[in-house]
Amino acid sequence: MAELTDELPVSGRPEGLVFDGRTFFVWWGQGADELDRVAARGGRVLTFPSARACVDAADDAGWQHDLDTADEASYRSTTDLDPALRWLRGRAGTLDPVAGLNLWNWAEDVARSTGQPLLPHGGQAAVCYRKLVAANVPWLFELDEFRPRWSARQLTVLRHVLGTAVHLVRTATR
């Protein structure tokens, strides 16, 4: 595991997450290496109860951003990860590919920011990730739409990777 130090995007903005039935905000943006990160301290993600509280903390700390702080609606975006959690719990018959890809990507940002190991990227995990990307942005693959079909092995890999993602996000944000 990497050394637990403070992490901060070079320039960021608040992003809301709906996770485990609660909504919280994180300070998100690209790091100096141009990879996405969230503000973290001592291996824990800094969370805020609202976009406004997140921006106020950023302003108080002198974090760089180009937000119009008077226009709160412009920075109140929220990503709902709970549909992926419902699938993992067996409460949904199919994985919502938007929530699945969002959970995977947010877990990567959290891992990178807290010094935790990244999610698996090789073999069937790479195939699963590519299918989730294709379902979300089919035009990147020169498709009008894409609905993933999963083999039994791929479903096992998806459950493992996304289960790991849930654990990573849960432990880093509590």
C-alpha positions as a Python dict, from the first residue, in 0.01 Angstrom:
ca = {
    (1, 'M'): (0, 0, 0),
    (2, 'A'): (122, 350, -79),
    (3, 'E'): (214, 594, 197),
    (4, 'L'): (-94, 760, 342),
    (5, 'T'): (-55, 1128, 261),
    (6, 'D'): (-291, 1408, 175),
    (7, 'E'): (-422, 1398, -181),
    (8, 'L'): (-580, 1681, -369),
    (9, 'P'): (-680, 1730, -731),
    (10, 'V'): (-491, 2013, -901),
    (11, 'S'): (-824, 2181, -971),
    (12, 'G'): (-1154, 2038, -865),
    (13, 'R'): (-1524, 2065, -811),
    (14, 'P'): (-1781, 1903, -584),
    (15, 'E'): (-1934, 1577, -702),
    (16, 'G'): (-2220, 1408, -523),
    (17, 'L'): (-2242, 1035, -471),
    (18, 'V'): (-2546, 834, -368),
    (19, 'F'): (-2401, 529, -199),
    (20, 'D'): (-2553, 294, 59),
    (21, 'G'): (-2867, 507, 56),
    (22, 'R'): (-2690, 826, 161),
    (23, 'T'): (-2582, 1126, -41),
    (24, 'F'): (-2250, 1295, 22),
    (25, 'F'): (-2015, 1517, -175),
    (26, 'V'): (-1645, 1485, -251),
    (27, 'W'): (-1393, 1726, -402),
    (28, 'W'): (-1304, 1569, -739),
    (29, 'G'): (-1073, 1655, -1030),
    (30, 'Q'): (-751, 1561, -1204),
    (31, 'G'): (-424, 1521, -1022),
    (32, 'A'): (-90, 1646, -1153),
    (33, 'D'): (-60, 1315, -1344),
    (34, 'E'): (-392, 1392, -1521),
    (35, 'L'): (-564, 1098, -1352),
    (36, 'D'): (-887, 1159, -1160),
    (37, 'R'): (-867, 1192, -784),
    (38, 'V'): (-1071, 1296, -483),
    (39, 'A'): (-951, 1503, -190),
    (40, 'A'): (-825, 1268, 80),
    (41, 'R'): (-636, 1292, 404),
    (42, 'G'): (-458, 1006, 577),
    (43, 'G'): (-607, 745, 347),
    (44, 'R'): (-967, 865, 392),
    (45, 'V'): (-1180, 1054, 144),
    (46, 'L'): (-1297, 1393, 265),
    (47, 'T'): (-1678, 1394, 244),
    (48, 'F'): (-1924, 1679, 281),
    (49, 'P'): (-2301, 1684, 344),
    (50, 'S'): (-2372, 1918, 51),
    (51, 'A'): (-2218, 2071, -258),
    (52, 'R'): (-2221, 2409, -83),
    (53, 'A'): (-2031, 2270, 219),
    (54, 'C'): (-1779, 2114, -18),
    (55, 'V'): (-1722, 2443, -203),
    (56, 'D'): (-1701, 2637, 124),
    (57, 'A'): (-1435, 2395, 252),
    (58, 'A'): (-1247, 2428, -78),
    (59, 'D'): (-1257, 2807, -56),
    (60, 'D'): (-1148, 2802, 309),
    (61, 'A'): (-857, 2571, 223),
    (62, 'G'): (-761, 2764, -90),
    (63, 'W'): (-824, 2472, -325),
    (64, 'Q'): (-813, 2569, -689),
    (65, 'H'): (-1133, 2579, -894),
    (66, 'D'): (-1308, 2790, -1154),
    (67, 'L'): (-1663, 2758, -1018),
    (68, 'D'): (-1914, 3037, -1013),
    (69, 'T'): (-1987, 2989, -644),
    (70, 'A'): (-2302, 3200, -671),
    (71, 'D'): (-2456, 2947, -914),
    (72, 'E'): (-2491, 2641, -691),
    (73, 'A'): (-2704, 2456, -948),
    (74, 'S'): (-2403, 2446, -1182),
    (75, 'Y'): (-2201, 2225, -946),
    (76, 'R'): (-2458, 2004, -781),
    (77, 'S'): (-2418, 1694, -998),
    (78, 'T'): (-2481, 1361, -829),
    (79, 'T'): (-2399, 1006, -936),
    (80, 'D'): (-2623, 728, -807),
    (81, 'L'): (-2419, 414, -735),
    (82, 'D'): (-2700, 235, -551),
    (83, 'P'): (-2838, 53, -860),
    (84, 'A'): (-2507, -136, -879),
    (85, 'L'): (-2531, -218, -509),
    (86, 'R'): (-2886, -349, -557),
    (87, 'W'): (-2757, -582, -830),
    (88, 'L'): (-2474, -704, -609),
    (89, 'R'): (-2727, -775, -332),
    (90, 'G'): (-2945, -975, -573),
    (91, 'R'): (-3224, -715, -569),
    (92, 'A'): (-3194, -642, -942),
    (93, 'G'): (-3187, -905, -1214),
    (94, 'T'): (-2943, -721, -1438),
    (95, 'L'): (-2661, -481, -1376),
    (96, 'D'): (-2737, -122, -1472),
    (97, 'P'): (-2432, -54, -1695),
    (98, 'V'): (-2428, 318, -1606),
    (99, 'A'): (-2416, 248, -1232),
    (100, 'G'): (-2171, -39, -1284),
    (101, 'L'): (-1924, 173, -1479),
    (102, 'N'): (-1967, 466, -1239),
    (103, 'L'): (-1898, 245, -938),
    (104, 'W'): (-1589, 99, -1105),
    (105, 'N'): (-1456, 442, -1202),
    (106, 'W'): (-1528, 606, -866),
    (107, 'A'): (-1357, 318, -685),
    (108, 'E'): (-1050, 371, -903),
    (109, 'D'): (-1046, 743, -815),
    (110, 'V'): (-1084, 660, -446),
    (111, 'A'): (-810, 394, -460),
    (112, 'R'): (-570, 627, -638),
    (113, 'S'): (-641, 900, -382),
    (114, 'T'): (-615, 689, -68),
    (115, 'G'): (-321, 466, -155),
    (116, 'Q'): (-534, 153, -191),
    (117, 'P'): (-467, -105, -464),
    (118, 'L'): (-645, -39, -793),
    (119, 'L'): (-913, -276, -917),
    (120, 'P'): (-817, -566, -1147),
    (121, 'H'): (-753, -462, -1507),
    (122, 'G'): (-643, -773, -1695),
    (123, 'G'): (-812, -1073, -1849),
    (124, 'Q'): (-1189, -1096, -1808),
    (125, 'A'): (-1192, -779, -1593),
    (126, 'A'): (-1067, -585, -1898),
    (127, 'V'): (-1338, -744, -2112),
    (128, 'C'): (-1607, -655, -1856),
    (129, 'Y'): (-1484, -298, -1826),
    (130, 'R'): (-1480, -258, -2204),
    (131, 'K'): (-1839, -385, -2226),
    (132, 'L'): (-1949, -136, -1960),
    (133, 'V'): (-1778, 146, -2148),
    (134, 'A'): (-1941, 34, -2474),
    (135, 'A'): (-2283, 30, -2308),
    (136, 'N'): (-2230, 386, -2181),
    (137, 'V'): (-2061, 543, -2484),
    (138, 'P'): (-2131, 314, -2781),
    (139, 'W'): (-2018, 574, -3036),
    (140, 'L'): (-1660, 521, -2917),
    (141, 'F'): (-1695, 175, -3067),
    (142, 'E'): (-1878, 301, -3377),
    (143, 'L'): (-2206, 158, -3249),
    (144, 'D'): (-2547, 319, -3214),
    (145, 'E'): (-2611, 125, -2893),
    (146, 'F'): (-2468, -166, -2703),
    (147, 'R'): (-2633, -394, -2449),
    (148, 'P'): (-2380, -617, -2281),
    (149, 'R'): (-2431, -989, -2262),
    (150, 'W'): (-2234, -1152, -1987),
    (151, 'S'): (-2094, -1504, -1974),
    (152, 'A'): (-2112, -1686, -1641),
    (153, 'R'): (-1739, -1622, -1592),
    (154, 'Q'): (-1781, -1251, -1669),
    (155, 'L'): (-2066, -1223, -1418),
    (156, 'T'): (-1840, -1381, -1155),
    (157, 'V'): (-1563, -1134, -1240),
    (158, 'L'): (-1807, -840, -1237),
    (159, 'R'): (-1939, -940, -896),
    (160, 'H'): (-1585, -971, -763),
    (161, 'V'): (-1460, -640, -906),
    (162, 'L'): (-1771, -442, -812),
    (163, 'G'): (-1783, -605, -469),
    (164, 'T'): (-1423, -496, -418),
    (165, 'A'): (-1519, -148, -542),
    (166, 'V'): (-1802, -127, -287),
    (167, 'H'): (-1570, -228, -5),
    (168, 'L'): (-1309, 25, -115),
    (169, 'V'): (-1554, 316, -141),
    (170, 'R'): (-1737, 219, 177),
    (171, 'T'): (-1425, 198, 392),
    (172, 'A'): (-1268, 515, 251),
    (173, 'T'): (-1581, 729, 298),
    (174, 'R'): (-1705, 621, 641),
}
